[in-house]
Amino acid sequence: MSKKNDSVAMDVQEGSDKKKIESKYNPSLLRECIFGGMTASEIMAKMDVKHRQTLKQYVLKLMSDDKTYYEVKGLYLKNSRRPKVNNKMELKIYLKSIDLQGLVVNDGDEFSVLVEDEKIILTKV
């Protein structure tokens, strides 16, 4: 029984040592950026925000505080339309979100890859 009580006491002590993460929400800076016509990426860099979802929350909070609608360019981009390379150097393209302009693609289709003028060109084989 005493072991259980000791572990609870240690948890309480550890809890007081934990660092609290402070918000980077700065309404005046965010308002200044929005009125300056900055894009979401530029605002994220200026406010040192790592995730677009965090910026969305900040903008929503500012709109709630000011009782005004603010539009930030690039805040609600679909990520699937702008594929990114992950840390394994993989690029995943989800064809459902791309206008294939009549190209019929089926499971198992193969493509040849050509790199030209900073473009990756996929050709159905």
mmCIF file of N, CA and C in Angstrom:
data_model
loop_
_atom_site.group_PDB
_atom_site.id
_atom_site.type_symbol
_atom_site.label_atom_id
_atom_site.label_comp_id
_atom_site.label_asym_id
_atom_site.label_seq_id
_atom_site.Cartn_x
_atom_site.Cartn_y
_atom_site.Cartn_z
ATOM 1 N N MET A 1 0.809 -1.195 0.000
ATOM 2 C CA MET A 1 0.000 0.000 0.000
ATOM 3 C C MET A 1 0.851 1.258 0.000
ATOM 4 N N SER A 2 1.950 1.212 0.729
ATOM 5 C CA SER A 2 2.772 2.416 0.800
ATOM 6 C C SER A 2 3.439 2.704 -0.543
ATOM 7 N N LYS A 3 3.698 1.665 -1.341
ATOM 8 C CA LYS A 3 4.301 1.883 -2.657
ATOM 9 C C LYS A 3 3.371 2.685 -3.545
ATOM 10 N N LYS A 4 2.094 2.380 -3.490
ATOM 11 C CA LYS A 4 1.134 3.094 -4.316
ATOM 12 C C LYS A 4 1.078 4.570 -3.907
ATOM 13 N N ASN A 5 1.063 4.838 -2.621
ATOM 14 C CA ASN A 5 1.017 6.219 -2.147
ATOM 15 C C ASN A 5 2.287 6.970 -2.524
ATOM 16 N N ASP A 6 3.437 6.283 -2.496
ATOM 17 C CA ASP A 6 4.689 6.932 -2.872
ATOM 18 C C ASP A 6 4.678 7.337 -4.346
ATOM 19 N N SER A 7 4.141 6.475 -5.197
ATOM 20 C CA SER A 7 4.121 6.794 -6.621
ATOM 21 C C SER A 7 3.182 7.964 -6.908
ATOM 22 N N VAL A 8 2.096 8.065 -6.180
ATOM 23 C CA VAL A 8 1.174 9.181 -6.355
ATOM 24 C C VAL A 8 1.863 10.473 -5.937
ATOM 25 N N ALA A 9 2.610 10.443 -4.844
ATOM 26 C CA ALA A 9 3.322 11.630 -4.379
ATOM 27 C C ALA A 9 4.360 12.060 -5.410
ATOM 28 N N MET A 10 5.030 11.093 -6.054
ATOM 29 C CA MET A 10 6.023 11.431 -7.064
ATOM 30 C C MET A 10 5.357 12.069 -8.286
ATOM 31 N N ASP A 11 4.177 11.553 -8.675
ATOM 32 C CA ASP A 11 3.462 12.116 -9.816
ATOM 33 C C ASP A 11 3.091 13.575 -9.562
ATOM 34 N N VAL A 12 2.692 13.890 -8.352
ATOM 35 C CA VAL A 12 2.317 15.261 -8.018
ATOM 36 C C VAL A 12 3.540 16.162 -8.099
ATOM 37 N N GLN A 13 4.675 15.679 -7.622
ATOM 38 C CA GLN A 13 5.896 16.475 -7.673
ATOM 39 C C GLN A 13 6.323 16.697 -9.123
ATOM 40 N N GLU A 14 6.239 15.663 -9.955
ATOM 41 C CA GLU A 14 6.612 15.796 -11.353
ATOM 42 C C GLU A 14 5.677 16.757 -12.075
ATOM 43 N N GLY A 15 4.397 16.752 -11.707
ATOM 44 C CA GLY A 15 3.425 17.624 -12.336
ATOM 45 C C GLY A 15 3.757 19.088 -12.128
ATOM 46 N N SER A 16 4.300 19.431 -10.989
ATOM 47 C CA SER A 16 4.636 20.834 -10.725
ATOM 48 C C SER A 16 5.899 21.248 -11.478
ATOM 49 N N ASP A 17 6.742 20.275 -11.880
ATOM 50 C CA ASP A 17 7.971 20.571 -12.608
ATOM 51 C C ASP A 17 7.742 20.703 -14.114
ATOM 52 N N LYS A 18 6.588 20.261 -14.602
ATOM 53 C CA LYS A 18 6.327 20.302 -16.038
ATOM 54 C C LYS A 18 6.207 21.744 -16.504
ATOM 55 N N LYS A 19 6.733 21.996 -17.708
ATOM 56 C CA LYS A 19 6.669 23.337 -18.278
ATOM 57 C C LYS A 19 5.330 23.536 -18.962
ATOM 58 N N LYS A 20 4.752 24.685 -18.789
ATOM 59 C CA LYS A 20 3.503 25.022 -19.443
ATOM 60 C C LYS A 20 3.836 25.713 -20.766
ATOM 61 N N ILE A 21 3.219 25.255 -21.835
ATOM 62 C CA ILE A 21 3.475 25.824 -23.149
ATOM 63 C C ILE A 21 2.665 27.116 -23.273
ATOM 64 N N GLU A 22 3.351 28.190 -23.591
ATOM 65 C CA GLU A 22 2.679 29.470 -23.741
ATOM 66 C C GLU A 22 2.218 29.657 -25.182
ATOM 67 N N SER A 23 1.074 30.261 -25.327
ATOM 68 C CA SER A 23 0.517 30.524 -26.640
ATOM 69 C C SER A 23 1.271 31.672 -27.309
ATOM 70 N N LYS A 24 1.398 31.584 -28.616
ATOM 71 C CA LYS A 24 2.049 32.653 -29.387
ATOM 72 C C LYS A 24 0.993 33.597 -29.960
ATOM 73 N N TYR A 25 -0.216 33.508 -29.446
ATOM 74 C CA TYR A 25 -1.309 34.350 -29.926
ATOM 75 C C TYR A 25 -1.041 35.799 -29.545
ATOM 76 N N ASN A 26 -0.914 36.634 -30.552
ATOM 77 C CA ASN A 26 -0.692 38.060 -30.357
ATOM 78 C C ASN A 26 -1.699 38.776 -31.254
ATOM 79 N N PRO A 27 -2.843 39.209 -30.674
ATOM 80 C CA PRO A 27 -3.901 39.767 -31.512
ATOM 81 C C PRO A 27 -3.489 41.008 -32.296
ATOM 82 N N SER A 28 -2.701 41.876 -31.700
ATOM 83 C CA SER A 28 -2.323 43.101 -32.417
ATOM 84 C C SER A 28 -1.409 42.784 -33.602
ATOM 85 N N LEU A 29 -0.456 41.867 -33.435
ATOM 86 C CA LEU A 29 0.426 41.477 -34.529
ATOM 87 C C LEU A 29 -0.353 40.756 -35.627
ATOM 88 N N LEU A 30 -1.258 39.870 -35.223
ATOM 89 C CA LEU A 30 -2.066 39.135 -36.190
ATOM 90 C C LEU A 30 -2.957 40.089 -36.977
ATOM 91 N N ARG A 31 -3.580 41.030 -36.310
ATOM 92 C CA ARG A 31 -4.427 42.032 -36.957
ATOM 93 C C ARG A 31 -3.611 42.855 -37.956
ATOM 94 N N GLU A 32 -2.410 43.240 -37.539
ATOM 95 C CA GLU A 32 -1.516 44.016 -38.404
ATOM 96 C C GLU A 32 -1.156 43.226 -39.667
ATOM 97 N N CYS A 33 -0.866 41.946 -39.496
ATOM 98 C CA CYS A 33 -0.517 41.086 -40.632
ATOM 99 C C CYS A 33 -1.695 40.928 -41.598
ATOM 100 N N ILE A 34 -2.894 40.738 -41.040
ATOM 101 C CA ILE A 34 -4.081 40.556 -41.885
ATOM 102 C C ILE A 34 -4.376 41.833 -42.664
ATOM 103 N N PHE A 35 -4.326 42.981 -41.979
ATOM 104 C CA PHE A 35 -4.588 44.255 -42.660
ATOM 105 C C PHE A 35 -3.494 44.576 -43.675
ATOM 106 N N GLY A 36 -2.294 44.054 -43.464
ATOM 107 C CA GLY A 36 -1.194 44.248 -44.405
ATOM 108 C C GLY A 36 -1.301 43.369 -45.636
ATOM 109 N N GLY A 37 -2.295 42.483 -45.667
ATOM 110 C CA GLY A 37 -2.522 41.628 -46.834
ATOM 111 C C GLY A 37 -1.570 40.448 -46.921
ATOM 112 N N MET A 38 -0.983 40.053 -45.802
ATOM 113 C CA MET A 38 -0.046 38.926 -45.808
ATOM 114 C C MET A 38 -0.798 37.610 -46.000
ATOM 115 N N THR A 39 -0.123 36.641 -46.623
ATOM 116 C CA THR A 39 -0.700 35.316 -46.807
ATOM 117 C C THR A 39 -0.517 34.504 -45.530
ATOM 118 N N ALA A 40 -1.170 33.362 -45.465
ATOM 119 C CA ALA A 40 -1.092 32.503 -44.284
ATOM 120 C C ALA A 40 0.354 32.062 -44.023
ATOM 121 N N SER A 41 1.083 31.719 -45.067
ATOM 122 C CA SER A 41 2.473 31.279 -44.904
ATOM 123 C C SER A 41 3.348 32.398 -44.352
ATOM 124 N N GLU A 42 3.133 33.616 -44.832
ATOM 125 C CA GLU A 42 3.915 34.761 -44.344
ATOM 126 C C GLU A 42 3.593 35.063 -42.885
ATOM 127 N N ILE A 43 2.312 34.965 -42.523
ATOM 128 C CA ILE A 43 1.910 35.212 -41.139
ATOM 129 C C ILE A 43 2.497 34.143 -40.218
ATOM 130 N N MET A 44 2.480 32.890 -40.682
ATOM 131 C CA MET A 44 3.039 31.801 -39.873
ATOM 132 C C MET A 44 4.520 32.037 -39.614
ATOM 133 N N ALA A 45 5.244 32.504 -40.618
ATOM 134 C CA ALA A 45 6.673 32.771 -40.451
ATOM 135 C C ALA A 45 6.905 33.937 -39.490
ATOM 136 N N LYS A 46 6.113 34.982 -39.624
ATOM 137 C CA LYS A 46 6.293 36.174 -38.784
ATOM 138 C C LYS A 46 5.932 35.898 -37.324
ATOM 139 N N MET A 47 4.879 35.107 -37.103
ATOM 140 C CA MET A 47 4.438 34.818 -35.739
ATOM 141 C C MET A 47 5.095 33.566 -35.165
ATOM 142 N N ASP A 48 5.955 32.908 -35.956
ATOM 143 C CA ASP A 48 6.640 31.681 -35.549
ATOM 144 C C ASP A 48 5.640 30.583 -35.170
ATOM 145 N N VAL A 49 4.637 30.404 -36.023
ATOM 146 C CA VAL A 49 3.637 29.361 -35.843
ATOM 147 C C VAL A 49 4.003 28.211 -36.769
ATOM 148 N N LYS A 50 4.024 27.005 -36.250
ATOM 149 C CA LYS A 50 4.480 25.849 -37.023
ATOM 150 C C LYS A 50 3.380 25.184 -37.844
ATOM 151 N N HIS A 51 2.142 25.209 -37.356
ATOM 152 C CA HIS A 51 1.064 24.474 -38.013
ATOM 153 C C HIS A 51 -0.042 25.419 -38.462
ATOM 154 N N ARG A 52 -0.571 25.151 -39.645
ATOM 155 C CA ARG A 52 -1.639 25.978 -40.207
ATOM 156 C C ARG A 52 -2.892 25.917 -39.335
ATOM 157 N N GLN A 53 -3.142 24.767 -38.712
ATOM 158 C CA GLN A 53 -4.315 24.623 -37.844
ATOM 159 C C GLN A 53 -4.233 25.582 -36.658
ATOM 160 N N THR A 54 -3.037 25.798 -36.131
ATOM 161 C CA THR A 54 -2.853 26.740 -35.030
ATOM 162 C C THR A 54 -3.192 28.153 -35.491
ATOM 163 N N LEU A 55 -2.735 28.518 -36.673
ATOM 164 C CA LEU A 55 -3.053 29.843 -37.211
ATOM 165 C C LEU A 55 -4.555 29.985 -37.421
ATOM 166 N N LYS A 56 -5.211 28.925 -37.879
ATOM 167 C CA LYS A 56 -6.663 28.974 -38.049
ATOM 168 C C LYS A 56 -7.344 29.287 -36.719
ATOM 169 N N GLN A 57 -6.879 28.645 -35.653
ATOM 170 C CA GLN A 57 -7.452 28.891 -34.328
ATOM 171 C C GLN A 57 -7.230 30.328 -33.887
ATOM 172 N N TYR A 58 -6.043 30.862 -34.156
ATOM 173 C CA TYR A 58 -5.741 32.255 -33.797
ATOM 174 C C TYR A 58 -6.645 33.227 -34.559
ATOM 175 N N VAL A 59 -6.845 32.978 -35.845
ATOM 176 C CA VAL A 59 -7.690 33.855 -36.657
ATOM 177 C C VAL A 59 -9.140 33.775 -36.166
ATOM 178 N N LEU A 60 -9.603 32.567 -35.854
ATOM 179 C CA LEU A 60 -10.965 32.413 -35.333
ATOM 180 C C LEU A 60 -11.136 33.151 -34.001
ATOM 181 N N LYS A 61 -10.133 33.080 -33.152
ATOM 182 C CA LYS A 61 -10.193 33.777 -31.869
ATOM 183 C C LYS A 61 -10.223 35.291 -32.087
ATOM 184 N N LEU A 62 -9.407 35.788 -33.019
ATOM 185 C CA LEU A 62 -9.386 37.212 -33.323
ATOM 186 C C LEU A 62 -10.740 37.663 -33.875
ATOM 187 N N MET A 63 -11.334 36.845 -34.757
ATOM 188 C CA MET A 63 -12.645 37.182 -35.305
ATOM 189 C C MET A 63 -13.696 37.219 -34.199
ATOM 190 N N SER A 64 -13.603 36.294 -33.274
ATOM 191 C CA SER A 64 -14.537 36.263 -32.153
ATOM 192 C C SER A 64 -14.358 37.487 -31.260
ATOM 193 N N ASP A 65 -13.105 37.844 -30.990
ATOM 194 C CA ASP A 65 -12.823 39.009 -30.136
ATOM 195 C C ASP A 65 -13.282 40.308 -30.796
ATOM 196 N N ASP A 66 -12.990 40.466 -32.100
ATOM 197 C CA ASP A 66 -13.295 41.704 -32.814
ATOM 198 C C ASP A 66 -14.718 41.743 -33.366
ATOM 199 N N LYS A 67 -15.388 40.586 -33.364
ATOM 200 C CA LYS A 67 -16.730 40.468 -33.950
ATOM 201 C C LYS A 67 -16.724 40.924 -35.413
ATOM 202 N N THR A 68 -15.660 40.544 -36.123
ATOM 203 C CA THR A 68 -15.464 40.911 -37.522
ATOM 204 C C THR A 68 -14.930 39.694 -38.270
ATOM 205 N N TYR A 69 -15.296 39.581 -39.540
ATOM 206 C CA TYR A 69 -14.782 38.492 -40.372
ATOM 207 C C TYR A 69 -13.485 38.930 -41.034
ATOM 208 N N TYR A 70 -12.444 38.094 -40.938
ATOM 209 C CA TYR A 70 -11.175 38.356 -41.602
ATOM 210 C C TYR A 70 -10.882 37.217 -42.564
ATOM 211 N N GLU A 71 -10.413 37.567 -43.752
ATOM 212 C CA GLU A 71 -10.045 36.553 -44.729
ATOM 213 C C GLU A 71 -8.531 36.572 -44.905
ATOM 214 N N VAL A 72 -7.930 35.413 -44.732
ATOM 215 C CA VAL A 72 -6.480 35.276 -44.880
ATOM 216 C C VAL A 72 -6.229 34.391 -46.088
ATOM 217 N N LYS A 73 -5.497 34.913 -47.071
ATOM 218 C CA LYS A 73 -5.208 34.153 -48.289
ATOM 219 C C LYS A 73 -4.344 32.940 -47.947
ATOM 220 N N GLY A 74 -4.745 31.779 -48.459
ATOM 221 C CA GLY A 74 -3.958 30.567 -48.283
ATOM 222 C C GLY A 74 -4.192 29.850 -46.973
ATOM 223 N N LEU A 75 -5.131 30.314 -46.158
ATOM 224 C CA LEU A 75 -5.363 29.679 -44.860
ATOM 225 C C LEU A 75 -6.104 28.363 -45.005
ATOM 226 N N TYR A 76 -7.001 28.292 -45.974
ATOM 227 C CA TYR A 76 -7.818 27.094 -46.133
ATOM 228 C C TYR A 76 -7.486 26.347 -47.416
ATOM 229 N N LEU A 77 -6.211 26.225 -47.725
ATOM 230 C CA LEU A 77 -5.796 25.443 -48.893
ATOM 231 C C LEU A 77 -5.976 23.969 -48.613
ATOM 232 N N LYS A 78 -6.368 23.247 -49.628
ATOM 233 C CA LYS A 78 -6.452 21.800 -49.512
ATOM 234 C C LYS A 78 -5.041 21.240 -49.620
ATOM 235 N N ASN A 79 -4.600 20.539 -48.597
ATOM 236 C CA ASN A 79 -3.258 19.981 -48.615
ATOM 237 C C ASN A 79 -3.104 18.883 -49.664
ATOM 238 N N SER A 80 -4.171 18.176 -49.959
ATOM 239 C CA SER A 80 -4.068 17.083 -50.920
ATOM 240 C C SER A 80 -3.812 17.596 -52.332
ATOM 241 N N ARG A 81 -4.129 18.856 -52.605
ATOM 242 C CA ARG A 81 -3.869 19.416 -53.927
ATOM 243 C C ARG A 81 -2.456 19.945 -54.029
ATOM 244 N N ARG A 82 -1.759 20.020 -52.919
ATOM 245 C CA ARG A 82 -0.374 20.482 -52.910
ATOM 246 C C ARG A 82 0.468 19.431 -52.176
ATOM 247 N N PRO A 83 0.766 18.318 -52.837
ATOM 248 C CA PRO A 83 1.495 17.243 -52.164
ATOM 249 C C PRO A 83 2.880 17.682 -51.714
ATOM 250 N N LYS A 84 3.331 17.109 -50.598
ATOM 251 C CA LYS A 84 4.636 17.437 -50.044
ATOM 252 C C LYS A 84 5.480 16.169 -49.939
ATOM 253 N N VAL A 85 6.773 16.351 -49.969
ATOM 254 C CA VAL A 85 7.705 15.249 -49.786
ATOM 255 C C VAL A 85 7.861 15.041 -48.278
ATOM 256 N N ASN A 86 7.724 13.790 -47.818
ATOM 257 C CA ASN A 86 7.877 13.520 -46.390
ATOM 258 C C ASN A 86 9.337 13.228 -46.051
ATOM 259 N N ASN A 87 9.600 12.920 -44.784
ATOM 260 C CA ASN A 87 10.988 12.709 -44.340
ATOM 261 C C ASN A 87 11.625 11.449 -44.918
ATOM 262 N N LYS A 88 10.835 10.570 -45.517
ATOM 263 C CA LYS A 88 11.374 9.375 -46.177
ATOM 264 C C LYS A 88 11.618 9.618 -47.665
ATOM 265 N N MET A 89 11.517 10.904 -48.079
ATOM 266 C CA MET A 89 11.671 11.310 -49.478
ATOM 267 C C MET A 89 10.610 10.658 -50.367
ATOM 268 N N GLU A 90 9.384 10.524 -49.838
ATOM 269 C CA GLU A 90 8.266 9.992 -50.599
ATOM 270 C C GLU A 90 7.319 11.136 -50.952
ATOM 271 N N LEU A 91 6.795 11.072 -52.154
ATOM 272 C CA LEU A 91 5.798 12.032 -52.609
ATOM 273 C C LEU A 91 4.540 11.248 -52.942
ATOM 274 N N LYS A 92 3.467 11.521 -52.206
ATOM 275 C CA LYS A 92 2.216 10.802 -52.426
ATOM 276 C C LYS A 92 1.224 11.740 -53.098
ATOM 277 N N ILE A 93 0.672 11.285 -54.206
ATOM 278 C CA ILE A 93 -0.290 12.075 -54.957
ATOM 279 C C ILE A 93 -1.622 11.336 -54.931
ATOM 280 N N TYR A 94 -2.655 12.004 -54.419
ATOM 281 C CA TYR A 94 -3.983 11.416 -54.349
ATOM 282 C C TYR A 94 -4.771 11.881 -55.573
ATOM 283 N N LEU A 95 -5.013 10.947 -56.482
ATOM 284 C CA LEU A 95 -5.599 11.282 -57.779
ATOM 285 C C LEU A 95 -7.056 11.717 -57.691
ATOM 286 N N LYS A 96 -7.751 11.381 -56.603
ATOM 287 C CA LYS A 96 -9.149 11.792 -56.467
ATOM 288 C C LYS A 96 -9.278 13.304 -56.379
ATOM 289 N N SER A 97 -8.251 13.980 -55.874
ATOM 290 C CA SER A 97 -8.340 15.430 -55.687
ATOM 291 C C SER A 97 -7.773 16.210 -56.872
ATOM 292 N N ILE A 98 -7.354 15.502 -57.925
ATOM 293 C CA ILE A 98 -6.742 16.150 -59.089
ATOM 294 C C ILE A 98 -7.655 15.990 -60.301
ATOM 295 N N ASP A 99 -7.797 17.063 -61.065
ATOM 296 C CA ASP A 99 -8.564 17.010 -62.305
ATOM 297 C C ASP A 99 -7.707 16.306 -63.356
ATOM 298 N N LEU A 100 -8.056 15.083 -63.690
ATOM 299 C CA LEU A 100 -7.271 14.290 -64.646
ATOM 300 C C LEU A 100 -7.654 14.564 -66.094
ATOM 301 N N GLN A 101 -8.582 15.445 -66.344
ATOM 302 C CA GLN A 101 -8.985 15.878 -67.685
ATOM 303 C C GLN A 101 -9.301 14.703 -68.611
ATOM 304 N N GLY A 102 -10.088 13.763 -68.103
ATOM 305 C CA GLY A 102 -10.525 12.638 -68.925
ATOM 306 C C GLY A 102 -9.589 11.445 -68.920
ATOM 307 N N LEU A 103 -8.440 11.543 -68.304
ATOM 308 C CA LEU A 103 -7.513 10.413 -68.235
ATOM 309 C C LEU A 103 -8.104 9.338 -67.326
ATOM 310 N N VAL A 104 -8.213 8.120 -67.834
ATOM 311 C CA VAL A 104 -8.753 7.011 -67.055
ATOM 312 C C VAL A 104 -7.598 6.299 -66.368
ATOM 313 N N VAL A 105 -7.659 6.222 -65.046
ATOM 314 C CA VAL A 105 -6.612 5.578 -64.265
ATOM 315 C C VAL A 105 -7.237 4.444 -63.471
ATOM 316 N N ASN A 106 -6.625 3.265 -63.558
ATOM 317 C CA ASN A 106 -7.120 2.091 -62.849
ATOM 318 C C ASN A 106 -6.039 1.565 -61.919
ATOM 319 N N ASP A 107 -6.464 0.721 -60.995
ATOM 320 C CA ASP A 107 -5.537 0.089 -60.065
ATOM 321 C C ASP A 107 -4.493 -0.714 -60.839
ATOM 322 N N GLY A 108 -3.225 -0.498 -60.547
ATOM 323 C CA GLY A 108 -2.148 -1.228 -61.200
ATOM 324 C C GLY A 108 -1.542 -0.521 -62.402
ATOM 325 N N ASP A 109 -2.070 0.620 -62.810
ATOM 326 C CA ASP A 109 -1.494 1.371 -63.925
ATOM 327 C C ASP A 109 -0.091 1.846 -63.570
ATOM 328 N N GLU A 110 0.795 1.846 -64.567
ATOM 329 C CA GLU A 110 2.177 2.269 -64.350
ATOM 330 C C GLU A 110 2.447 3.569 -65.094
ATOM 331 N N PHE A 111 3.388 4.348 -64.541
ATOM 332 C CA PHE A 111 3.741 5.639 -65.122
ATOM 333 C C PHE A 111 5.251 5.753 -65.243
ATOM 334 N N SER A 112 5.707 6.418 -66.301
ATOM 335 C CA SER A 112 7.127 6.742 -66.412
ATOM 336 C C SER A 112 7.302 8.150 -65.844
ATOM 337 N N VAL A 113 8.471 8.395 -65.262
ATOM 338 C CA VAL A 113 8.740 9.670 -64.606
ATOM 339 C C VAL A 113 9.838 10.401 -65.358
ATOM 340 N N LEU A 114 9.588 11.673 -65.658
ATOM 341 C CA LEU A 114 10.551 12.515 -66.349
ATOM 342 C C LEU A 114 10.664 13.827 -65.578
ATOM 343 N N VAL A 115 11.896 14.282 -65.327
ATOM 344 C CA VAL A 115 12.116 15.558 -64.652
ATOM 345 C C VAL A 115 12.657 16.534 -65.678
ATOM 346 N N GLU A 116 11.981 17.688 -65.792
ATOM 347 C CA GLU A 116 12.343 18.660 -66.813
ATOM 348 C C GLU A 116 11.989 20.067 -66.327
ATOM 349 N N ASP A 117 12.951 20.962 -66.285
ATOM 350 C CA ASP A 117 12.733 22.359 -65.886
ATOM 351 C C ASP A 117 11.998 22.461 -64.552
ATOM 352 N N GLU A 118 12.495 21.768 -63.535
ATOM 353 C CA GLU A 118 11.919 21.760 -62.190
ATOM 354 C C GLU A 118 10.468 21.263 -62.175
ATOM 355 N N LYS A 119 10.123 20.415 -63.118
ATOM 356 C CA LYS A 119 8.797 19.804 -63.188
ATOM 357 C C LYS A 119 8.960 18.295 -63.183
ATOM 358 N N ILE A 120 8.058 17.620 -62.509
ATOM 359 C CA ILE A 120 8.003 16.159 -62.534
ATOM 360 C C ILE A 120 6.832 15.795 -63.451
ATOM 361 N N ILE A 121 7.129 15.075 -64.518
ATOM 362 C CA ILE A 121 6.113 14.730 -65.509
ATOM 363 C C ILE A 121 5.877 13.227 -65.439
ATOM 364 N N LEU A 122 4.606 12.848 -65.196
ATOM 365 C CA LEU A 122 4.216 11.450 -65.173
ATOM 366 C C LEU A 122 3.504 11.132 -66.477
ATOM 367 N N THR A 123 3.935 10.057 -67.146
ATOM 368 C CA THR A 123 3.299 9.644 -68.391
ATOM 369 C C THR A 123 2.800 8.219 -68.218
ATOM 370 N N LYS A 124 1.539 8.017 -68.494
ATOM 371 C CA LYS A 124 0.944 6.671 -68.362
ATOM 372 C C LYS A 124 1.553 5.747 -69.406
ATOM 373 N N VAL A 125 2.007 4.588 -68.943
ATOM 374 C CA VAL A 125 2.655 3.616 -69.825
ATOM 375 C C VAL A 125 1.653 2.608 -70.311
#
